[in-house]
Coordinates of N, CA, C and O in Angstrom, one line a residue:
X1 N 50.9 18.4 -37.4 CA 50.4 17.2 -36.8 C 50.2 17.4 -35.3 O 51.1 17.8 -34.6
X2 N 49.0 17.3 -34.8 CA 48.7 17.6 -33.4 C 48.4 16.3 -32.6 O 47.8 16.4 -31.6
X3 N 48.7 15.2 -33.2 CA 48.5 13.9 -32.4 C 49.2 14.0 -31.1 O 50.4 14.3 -31.1
X4 N 48.6 13.7 -30.0 CA 49.2 13.7 -28.7 C 50.5 12.9 -28.6 O 51.5 13.3 -27.9
X5 N 50.5 11.7 -29.2 CA 51.7 10.9 -29.1 C 52.9 11.4 -29.9 O 54.0 11.3 -29.5
X6 N 52.6 12.1 -31.0 CA 53.6 12.8 -31.7 C 54.2 13.9 -30.9 O 55.4 14.1 -30.8
X7 N 53.3 14.7 -30.3 CA 53.7 15.8 -29.5 C 54.5 15.3 -28.3 O 55.5 15.9 -27.8
X8 N 54.1 14.2 -27.8 CA 54.8 13.6 -26.6 C 56.2 13.2 -27.0 O 57.1 13.4 -26.2
X9 N 56.4 12.6 -28.2 CA 57.8 12.3 -28.6 C 58.6 13.6 -28.7 O 59.7 13.6 -28.2
X10 N 58.1 14.6 -29.4 CA 58.8 15.8 -29.5 C 59.2 16.4 -28.2 O 60.3 16.9 -27.9
X11 N 58.2 16.4 -27.3 CA 58.4 16.9 -25.9 C 59.5 16.1 -25.2 O 60.3 16.7 -24.5
X12 N 59.4 14.8 -25.3 CA 60.4 13.9 -24.6 C 61.8 14.2 -25.2 O 62.7 14.2 -24.4
X13 N 61.9 14.4 -26.5 CA 63.2 14.7 -27.1 C 63.7 16.0 -26.6 O 64.9 16.1 -26.3
X14 N 62.8 17.0 -26.5 CA 63.3 18.3 -26.0 C 63.7 18.3 -24.6 O 64.7 18.8 -24.2
X15 N 62.9 17.5 -23.7 CA 63.2 17.4 -22.3 C 64.5 16.7 -22.1 O 65.3 17.1 -21.2
X16 N 64.8 15.7 -22.9 CA 66.1 14.9 -22.8 C 67.2 15.7 -23.4 O 68.4 15.3 -23.3
X17 N 66.9 16.8 -24.1 CA 68.0 17.6 -24.7 C 68.5 17.0 -26.0 O 69.7 17.3 -26.3
X18 N 67.7 16.2 -26.6 CA 68.2 15.5 -27.8 C 67.7 16.3 -29.0 O 66.5 16.6 -29.2
X19 N 68.6 16.8 -29.8 CA 68.2 17.6 -31.0 C 68.0 16.6 -32.2 O 68.6 15.6 -32.3
X20 N 66.9 16.9 -33.0 CA 66.6 16.1 -34.1 C 67.5 16.5 -35.3 O 67.2 17.6 -35.9
X21 N 68.5 15.7 -35.5 CA 69.4 16.1 -36.6 C 68.9 15.7 -38.0 O 68.1 14.7 -38.0
X22 N 69.4 16.3 -39.0 CA 69.0 15.9 -40.4 C 69.5 14.5 -40.6 O 70.5 14.1 -40.1
X23 N 68.8 13.8 -41.4 CA 69.2 12.4 -41.7 C 68.5 11.4 -40.9 O 67.3 11.3 -40.9
X24 N 69.2 10.5 -40.3 CA 68.7 9.3 -39.6 C 67.7 9.7 -38.5 O 66.6 9.2 -38.4
X25 N 68.1 10.7 -37.7 CA 67.2 11.1 -36.6 C 65.9 11.6 -37.1 O 64.8 11.2 -36.6
X26 N 65.9 12.4 -38.1 CA 64.7 13.0 -38.7 C 63.9 11.9 -39.3 O 62.7 11.9 -39.3
X27 N 64.6 11.0 -40.0 CA 63.9 9.8 -40.6 C 63.1 9.0 -39.6 O 62.0 8.6 -39.8
X28 N 63.8 8.7 -38.4 CA 63.1 8.0 -37.4 C 61.9 8.7 -36.8 O 60.8 8.1 -36.7
X29 N 62.0 10.0 -36.6 CA 60.9 10.8 -36.1 C 59.8 10.8 -37.1 O 58.6 10.6 -36.7
X30 N 60.1 11.0 -38.3 CA 59.0 11.0 -39.4 C 58.3 9.6 -39.5 O 57.1 9.6 -39.7
X31 N 59.1 8.6 -39.4 CA 58.5 7.2 -39.4 C 57.6 7.0 -38.2 O 56.5 6.5 -38.4
X32 N 58.0 7.5 -37.0 CA 57.2 7.4 -35.8 C 55.9 8.1 -36.1 O 54.8 7.7 -35.7
X33 N 56.0 9.3 -36.6 CA 54.8 10.2 -36.9 C 53.9 9.5 -37.9 O 52.7 9.5 -37.7
X34 N 54.4 8.9 -38.9 CA 53.6 8.2 -39.9 C 52.8 7.1 -39.3 O 51.6 6.9 -39.5
X35 N 53.5 6.3 -38.5 CA 52.9 5.1 -37.8 C 51.8 5.6 -36.9 O 50.7 5.1 -36.8
X36 N 52.1 6.6 -36.0 CA 51.2 7.1 -35.1 C 50.0 7.8 -35.7 O 48.9 7.7 -35.1
X37 N 50.2 8.4 -36.8 CA 49.0 9.1 -37.5 C 48.2 8.1 -38.3 O 47.1 8.4 -38.8
X38 N 48.6 6.8 -38.3 CA 47.8 5.8 -39.0 C 48.1 5.8 -40.5 O 47.2 5.2 -41.3
X39 N 49.2 6.3 -41.0 CA 49.5 6.4 -42.4 C 50.9 5.8 -42.7 O 51.7 6.5 -43.3
X40 N 51.2 4.6 -42.3 CA 52.5 4.0 -42.6 C 52.6 3.7 -44.1 O 51.6 3.5 -44.7
X41 N 53.8 3.8 -44.6 CA 54.0 3.6 -46.0 C 54.6 2.3 -46.3 O 54.5 1.7 -47.4
X42 N 55.4 1.7 -45.3 CA 56.1 0.5 -45.6 C 55.8 -0.7 -44.6 O 56.4 -1.7 -44.8
X43 N 55.0 -0.4 -43.7 CA 54.7 -1.5 -42.7 C 53.2 -1.6 -42.5 O 52.4 -0.9 -43.1
X44 N 52.8 -2.5 -41.6 CA 51.4 -2.7 -41.3 C 50.9 -1.7 -40.2 O 49.7 -1.8 -39.8
X45 N 51.7 -0.9 -39.7 CA 51.3 0.1 -38.7 C 51.5 -0.3 -37.3 O 51.1 0.5 -36.4
X46 N 52.1 -1.5 -37.0 CA 52.3 -1.8 -35.6 C 53.4 -1.0 -35.1 O 54.4 -0.6 -35.8
X47 N 53.4 -0.6 -33.8 CA 54.4 0.3 -33.2 C 55.4 -0.5 -32.5 O 55.3 -0.7 -31.3
X48 N 56.3 -1.1 -33.2 CA 57.4 -1.8 -32.6 C 58.7 -1.2 -33.2 O 58.7 -0.5 -34.2
X49 N 59.8 -1.6 -32.6 CA 61.1 -1.1 -33.1 C 61.4 -1.6 -34.5 O 61.8 -0.9 -35.4
X50 N 61.1 -2.9 -34.7 CA 61.3 -3.5 -36.0 C 60.5 -2.8 -37.1 O 61.0 -2.4 -38.2
X51 N 59.2 -2.5 -36.8 CA 58.3 -1.8 -37.7 C 58.8 -0.4 -37.9 O 58.8 0.1 -39.0
X52 N 59.3 0.2 -36.9 CA 59.8 1.6 -36.9 C 61.0 1.7 -37.9 O 61.1 2.6 -38.7
X53 N 61.9 0.7 -37.7 CA 63.1 0.7 -38.5 C 62.7 0.4 -40.0 O 63.3 1.1 -40.9
X54 N 61.8 -0.5 -40.2 CA 61.4 -0.8 -41.6 C 60.7 0.5 -42.2 O 60.9 0.8 -43.3
X55 N 59.8 1.1 -41.4 CA 59.2 2.3 -41.9 C 60.2 3.4 -42.2 O 60.0 4.2 -43.2
X56 N 61.2 3.5 -41.4 CA 62.2 4.6 -41.6 C 63.2 4.2 -42.7 O 64.0 5.0 -43.2
X57 N 63.2 2.9 -43.1 CA 64.2 2.4 -44.1 C 65.6 2.3 -43.6 O 66.5 2.5 -44.4
X58 N 65.8 2.0 -42.3 CA 67.1 1.9 -41.7 C 67.2 0.5 -41.0 O 66.2 -0.2 -40.8
X59 N 68.4 0.1 -40.7 CA 68.6 -1.1 -40.0 C 68.5 -0.9 -38.5 O 68.5 0.3 -38.0
X60 N 68.3 -2.0 -37.8 CA 68.2 -1.8 -36.3 C 69.5 -1.3 -35.7 O 69.4 -0.5 -34.8
X61 N 70.6 -1.7 -36.3 CA 71.9 -1.2 -35.8 C 72.0 0.3 -35.9 O 72.4 1.0 -35.0
X62 N 71.5 0.8 -37.1 CA 71.5 2.3 -37.3 C 70.6 3.0 -36.3 O 70.9 4.0 -35.7
X63 N 69.4 2.3 -36.0 CA 68.5 2.9 -35.1 C 69.1 3.0 -33.7 O 69.0 4.0 -33.0
X64 N 69.8 1.9 -33.3 CA 70.4 1.9 -31.9 C 71.6 2.8 -31.8 O 71.9 3.2 -30.7
X65 N 72.2 3.2 -32.9 CA 73.3 4.2 -32.8 C 72.7 5.7 -32.7 O 73.5 6.6 -32.4
X66 N 71.5 5.9 -33.1 CA 70.9 7.2 -33.1 C 70.7 7.7 -31.7 O 70.3 7.0 -30.8
X67 N 70.9 9.0 -31.5 CA 70.6 9.6 -30.2 C 69.2 9.7 -29.8 O 68.8 9.7 -28.6
X68 N 68.2 9.6 -30.7 CA 66.8 9.6 -30.4 C 66.3 8.2 -30.0 O 65.2 8.0 -29.5
X69 N 67.2 7.2 -30.1 CA 66.8 5.8 -29.8 C 66.3 5.6 -28.4 O 65.3 5.0 -28.1
X70 N 67.0 6.2 -27.4 CA 66.7 6.0 -26.0 C 65.3 6.6 -25.7 O 64.5 6.0 -25.0
X71 N 65.0 7.7 -26.3 CA 63.8 8.4 -26.0 C 62.6 7.7 -26.7 O 61.6 7.4 -26.1
X72 N 62.8 7.3 -27.9 CA 61.8 6.5 -28.7 C 61.5 5.2 -28.0 O 60.4 4.8 -27.7
X73 N 62.6 4.4 -27.7 CA 62.4 3.1 -27.0 C 61.7 3.3 -25.7 O 60.9 2.5 -25.3
X74 N 62.1 4.4 -24.9 CA 61.5 4.6 -23.6 C 60.0 4.9 -23.8 O 59.2 4.4 -23.0
X75 N 59.6 5.6 -24.8 CA 58.2 5.8 -25.1 C 57.5 4.5 -25.5 O 56.3 4.3 -25.0
X76 N 58.1 3.7 -26.2 CA 57.5 2.4 -26.7 C 57.3 1.4 -25.5 O 56.4 0.6 -25.5
X77 N 58.2 1.5 -24.5 CA 58.2 0.5 -23.4 C 57.4 1.0 -22.2 O 57.2 0.3 -21.3
X78 N 57.0 2.3 -22.2 CA 56.2 2.8 -21.1 C 54.9 2.1 -21.0 O 54.3 1.7 -22.0
X79 N 54.4 1.9 -19.8 CA 53.1 1.2 -19.7 C 51.9 1.9 -20.4 O 51.0 1.3 -20.9
X80 N 52.0 3.2 -20.4 CA 51.0 4.0 -21.0 C 51.5 4.5 -22.4 O 51.1 5.5 -22.9
X81 N 52.3 3.6 -23.0 CA 52.8 4.0 -24.3 C 51.7 4.2 -25.4 O 50.7 3.5 -25.4
X82 N 51.9 5.2 -26.2 CA 50.9 5.5 -27.2 C 50.9 4.3 -28.2 O 52.0 3.7 -28.5
X83 N 49.8 4.0 -28.7 CA 49.7 2.9 -29.6 C 49.0 3.4 -30.9 O 48.1 4.2 -30.8
X84 N 49.5 2.9 -32.0 CA 48.9 3.3 -33.3 C 47.5 2.7 -33.4 O 47.1 1.7 -32.7
X85 N 46.7 3.2 -34.3 CA 45.4 2.7 -34.5 C 45.4 1.2 -34.9 O 44.5 0.4 -34.5
X86 N 46.4 0.8 -35.7 CA 46.5 -0.6 -36.1 C 46.7 -1.5 -34.9 O 46.1 -2.5 -34.8
X87 N 47.6 -1.0 -33.9 CA 47.8 -1.8 -32.7 C 46.5 -1.9 -31.9 O 46.2 -3.0 -31.4
X88 N 45.8 -0.8 -31.7 CA 44.6 -0.8 -31.0 C 43.6 -1.8 -31.6 O 43.0 -2.6 -30.9
X89 N 43.4 -1.7 -32.9 CA 42.5 -2.5 -33.6 C 42.9 -4.0 -33.6 O 42.1 -4.9 -33.4
X90 N 44.2 -4.3 -33.7 CA 44.7 -5.6 -33.6 C 44.4 -6.2 -32.2 O 43.9 -7.4 -32.1
X91 N 44.6 -5.4 -31.2 CA 44.3 -5.9 -29.8 C 42.8 -6.1 -29.7 O 42.4 -7.1 -29.0
X92 N 42.0 -5.2 -30.2 CA 40.6 -5.4 -30.1 C 40.1 -6.6 -30.9 O 39.2 -7.3 -30.4
X93 N 40.7 -6.9 -32.0 CA 40.3 -8.1 -32.8 C 40.7 -9.3 -32.0 O 39.9 -10.3 -31.9
X94 N 41.8 -9.3 -31.4 CA 42.3 -10.5 -30.6 C 41.3 -10.7 -29.4 O 40.9 -11.8 -29.1
X95 N 40.9 -9.6 -28.7 CA 40.0 -9.6 -27.6 C 38.6 -10.2 -28.1 O 38.0 -11.0 -27.4
X96 N 38.1 -9.7 -29.2 CA 36.9 -10.2 -29.7 C 36.9 -11.6 -30.1 O 35.9 -12.4 -29.9
X97 N 38.0 -12.1 -30.7 CA 38.2 -13.5 -31.0 C 38.1 -14.4 -29.8 O 37.5 -15.4 -29.8
X98 N 38.8 -13.9 -28.7 CA 38.8 -14.7 -27.4 C 37.3 -14.7 -26.9 O 36.9 -15.8 -26.5
X99 N 36.7 -13.6 -27.0 CA 35.3 -13.6 -26.5 C 34.4 -14.5 -27.3 O 33.5 -15.2 -26.8
X100 N 34.6 -14.5 -28.6 CA 33.8 -15.3 -29.5 C 34.1 -16.8 -29.2 O 33.1 -17.6 -29.2
X101 N 35.3 -17.2 -29.0 CA 35.6 -18.6 -28.6 C 35.0 -18.9 -27.3 O 34.4 -20.0 -27.2
X102 N 35.0 -18.0 -26.4 CA 34.3 -18.3 -25.1 C 32.8 -18.5 -25.2 O 32.2 -19.4 -24.7
X103 N 32.2 -17.6 -26.0 CA 30.8 -17.7 -26.3 C 30.4 -19.0 -27.0 O 29.4 -19.6 -26.7
X104 N 31.2 -19.3 -28.0 CA 31.0 -20.6 -28.8 C 31.1 -21.8 -27.9 O 30.3 -22.7 -28.0
X105 N 32.1 -21.8 -27.0 CA 32.3 -22.9 -26.1 C 31.1 -23.0 -25.1 O 30.5 -24.1 -24.9
X106 N 30.6 -21.8 -24.6 CA 29.5 -21.8 -23.7 C 28.2 -22.3 -24.4 O 27.4 -23.0 -23.9
X107 N 28.1 -21.8 -25.7 CA 26.9 -22.2 -26.5 C 26.9 -23.7 -26.7 O 25.9 -24.4 -26.6
X108 N 28.1 -24.3 -27.0 CA 28.2 -25.7 -27.2 C 27.8 -26.5 -26.0 O 27.2 -27.5 -26.0
X109 N 28.3 -26.0 -24.8 CA 28.0 -26.7 -23.5 C 26.5 -26.6 -23.3 O 25.9 -27.6 -22.8
X110 N 25.9 -25.5 -23.5 CA 24.4 -25.3 -23.3 C 23.7 -26.3 -24.3 O 22.7 -26.9 -23.9
X111 N 24.1 -26.4 -25.5 CA 23.5 -27.3 -26.4 C 23.6 -28.8 -26.0 O 22.6 -29.6 -26.0
X112 N 24.8 -29.2 -25.5 CA 25.0 -30.5 -24.9 C 24.0 -30.8 -23.8 O 23.4 -31.8 -23.7
X113 N 23.9 -29.8 -22.9 CA 23.1 -29.9 -21.7 C 21.6 -30.0 -22.2 O 20.9 -30.8 -21.6
X114 N 21.2 -29.2 -23.1 CA 19.8 -29.3 -23.6 C 19.5 -30.6 -24.3 O 18.5 -31.2 -24.1
X115 N 20.5 -31.1 -25.1 CA 20.3 -32.4 -25.7 C 20.1 -33.5 -24.7 O 19.3 -34.4 -24.8
X116 N 20.9 -33.4 -23.6 CA 20.9 -34.4 -22.5 C 19.5 -34.4 -21.8 O 18.9 -35.4 -21.5
X117 N 19.1 -33.1 -21.5 CA 17.7 -33.0 -20.9 C 16.6 -33.5 -21.8 O 15.7 -34.1 -21.4
X118 N 16.7 -33.2 -23.1 CA 15.7 -33.7 -24.1 C 15.7 -35.2 -24.1 O 14.6 -35.8 -24.2
X119 N 16.9 -35.8 -24.1 CA 16.9 -37.3 -24.1 C 16.3 -37.8 -22.8 O 15.6 -38.8 -22.9
X120 N 16.6 -37.2 -21.7 CA 16.0 -37.7 -20.4 C 14.5 -37.5 -20.5 O 13.7 -38.4 -20.0
X121 N 14.0 -36.4 -21.0 CA 12.5 -36.2 -21.1 C 11.9 -37.2 -22.0 O 10.8 -37.7 -21.8
X122 N 12.5 -37.5 -23.1 CA 12.0 -38.5 -24.1 C 11.9 -39.8 -23.4 O 11.0 -40.6 -23.6
X123 N 12.9 -40.2 -22.6 CA 12.9 -41.5 -21.9 C 11.8 -41.5 -20.9 O 11.1 -42.5 -20.8
X124 N 11.6 -40.4 -20.2 CA 10.4 -40.3 -19.2 C 9.1 -40.5 -19.9 O 8.2 -41.2 -19.5
X125 N 9.0 -39.8 -21.1 CA 7.7 -39.8 -21.8 C 7.5 -41.3 -22.3 O 6.3 -41.8 -22.2
X126 N 8.5 -41.9 -22.8 CA 8.4 -43.3 -23.3 C 8.0 -44.2 -22.1 O 7.1 -45.0 -22.3
X127 N 8.6 -44.0 -21.0 CA 8.3 -44.9 -19.8 C 6.9 -44.6 -19.4 O 6.1 -45.6 -19.1
X128 N 6.4 -43.4 -19.3 CA 5.1 -43.1 -18.9 C 4.1 -43.6 -19.9 O 3.0 -44.0 -19.5
X129 N 4.4 -43.5 -21.2 CA 3.5 -44.0 -22.2 C 3.3 -45.5 -22.1 O 2.2 -46.0 -22.2
X130 N 4.4 -46.2 -21.8 CA 4.3 -47.7 -21.6 C 3.5 -48.0 -20.4 O 2.6 -48.9 -20.4
X131 N 3.7 -47.3 -19.3 CA 3.0 -47.5 -18.1 C 1.5 -47.2 -18.2 O 0.6 -47.9 -17.7
X132 N 1.2 -46.1 -19.0 CA -0.2 -45.8 -19.2 C -0.9 -46.9 -20.1 O -2.0 -47.2 -19.8
X133 N -0.2 -47.4 -21.0 CA -0.7 -48.5 -21.9 C -1.0 -49.7 -21.0 O -2.0 -50.4 -21.1
X134 N -0.1 -50.0 -20.0 CA -0.3 -51.2 -19.1 C -1.5 -50.9 -18.3 O -2.4 -51.8 -18.1
X135 N -1.7 -49.7 -17.7 CA -2.8 -49.4 -16.9 C -4.1 -49.4 -17.6 O -5.2 -49.9 -17.1
X136 N -4.1 -49.0 -18.9 CA -5.3 -49.0 -19.7 C -5.7 -50.5 -20.0 O -6.9 -50.8 -20.0
X137 N -4.7 -51.3 -20.2 CA -5.0 -52.8 -20.5 C -5.5 -53.4 -19.2 O -6.5 -54.2 -19.3
X138 N -5.0 -53.1 -18.1 CA -5.5 -53.6 -16.8 C -6.9 -53.1 -16.6 O -7.8 -53.9 -16.1
X139 N -7.1 -51.8 -16.8 CA -8.5 -51.3 -16.6 C -9.5 -52.0 -17.6 O -10.6 -52.3 -17.1
X140 N -9.1 -52.2 -18.8 CA -10.0 -52.9 -19.7 C -10.3 -54.3 -19.3 O -11.4 -54.8 -19.4
X141 N -9.3 -55.0 -18.7 CA -9.5 -56.3 -18.2 C -10.4 -56.3 -17.1 O -11.3 -57.2 -16.9
X142 N -10.3 -55.3 -16.2 CA -11.2 -55.3 -15.0 C -12.6 -55.0 -15.5 O -13.6 -55.5 -14.9
X143 N -12.8 -54.1 -16.4 CA -14.2 -53.8 -16.9 C -14.8 -55.0 -17.6 O -16.0 -55.3 -17.4
X144 N -14.0 -55.7 -18.3 CA -14.5 -56.9 -19.0 C -14.9 -58.0 -17.9 O -15.9 -58.6 -18.0
X145 N -14.0 -58.1 -16.9 CA -14.4 -59.0 -15.8 C -15.6 -58.6 -15.0 O -16.4 -59.4 -14.6
X146 N -15.9 -57.3 -14.9 CA -17.1 -56.7 -14.3 C -18.3 -57.1 -15.1 O -19.3 -57.4 -14.5
X147 N -18.2 -57.0 -16.4 CA -19.3 -57.3 -17.3 C -19.6 -58.8 -17.3 O -20.8 -59.2 -17.4
X148 N -18.6 -59.6 -17.1 CA -18.8 -61.1 -17.1 C -19.2 -61.6 -15.7 O -19.4 -62.8 -15.6
X149 N -19.2 -60.7 -14.8 CA -19.5 -61.2 -13.4 C -20.9 -61.8 -13.3 O -21.8 -61.4 -14.0
X150 N -21.1 -62.6 -12.3 CA -22.4 -63.2 -12.1 C -23.2 -62.4 -11.1 O -24.2 -62.9 -10.6
X151 N -22.9 -61.1 -10.9 CA -23.7 -60.3 -10.1 C -23.1 -60.2 -8.6 O -23.7 -59.6 -7.8
X152 N -22.1 -60.9 -8.3 CA -21.5 -60.9 -7.0 C -20.6 -59.7 -6.8 O -20.3 -59.4 -5.6
X153 N -20.3 -59.0 -7.9 CA -19.5 -57.8 -7.7 C -20.4 -56.6 -7.7 O -21.4 -56.5 -8.3
X154 N -20.0 -55.6 -6.8 CA -20.8 -54.4 -6.7 C -20.0 -53.3 -7.3 O -18.8 -53.1 -7.1
X155 N -20.7 -52.5 -8.2 CA -20.0 -51.4 -8.9 C -20.0 -50.2 -7.9 O -21.0 -49.9 -7.3
X156 N -18.8 -49.6 -7.8 CA -18.7 -48.4 -6.9 C -18.9 -47.2 -7.8 O -18.5 -47.1 -8.9
X157 N -19.4 -46.1 -7.2 CA -19.6 -44.9 -7.9 C -18.2 -44.3 -8.2 O -17.3 -44.3 -7.4
X158 N -18.1 -43.7 -9.4 CA -16.8 -43.0 -9.8 C -16.7 -41.7 -9.0 O -17.7 -41.0 -8.9
X159 N -15.5 -41.4 -8.5 CA -15.4 -40.1 -7.9 C -15.5 -38.9 -8.9 O -15.1 -39.0 -10.0
X160 N -16.1 -37.8 -8.5 CA -16.3 -36.7 -9.4 C -15.2 -35.7 -9.3 O -14.3 -35.6 -8.5

């Protein structure tokens, strides 16, 4: 296994002078390796102490008594801690869901704004239509009055 995080664990254990003993220590390291390689057998692949203990088939108390505990816990708590593919994908899913919610909210706000503008335009159109009908009626009344006139009114030329 040449996964950098697995090599990192082995290097950290060697640097700390912790030997991987047969039994619990070896079980913990193999569980860590399975999770990091993306092939967990008993968990969902999240890289937590609980998941590591479940994957190794040991209790948390047994884990904390192991000499490899400090090294593994240190790796898990480091800011640049290696993360399994499941953790990375879970974080990406959460990020995408947040982005989706933000986009849906923005889209809803834009729709409300568009509906409000549409309603305002419809009101303007209705007002202008009524005003146009009033002006046409007034124009028709003036034309009728011009035709009934006794000749005292002078027709002006229409502007071109």
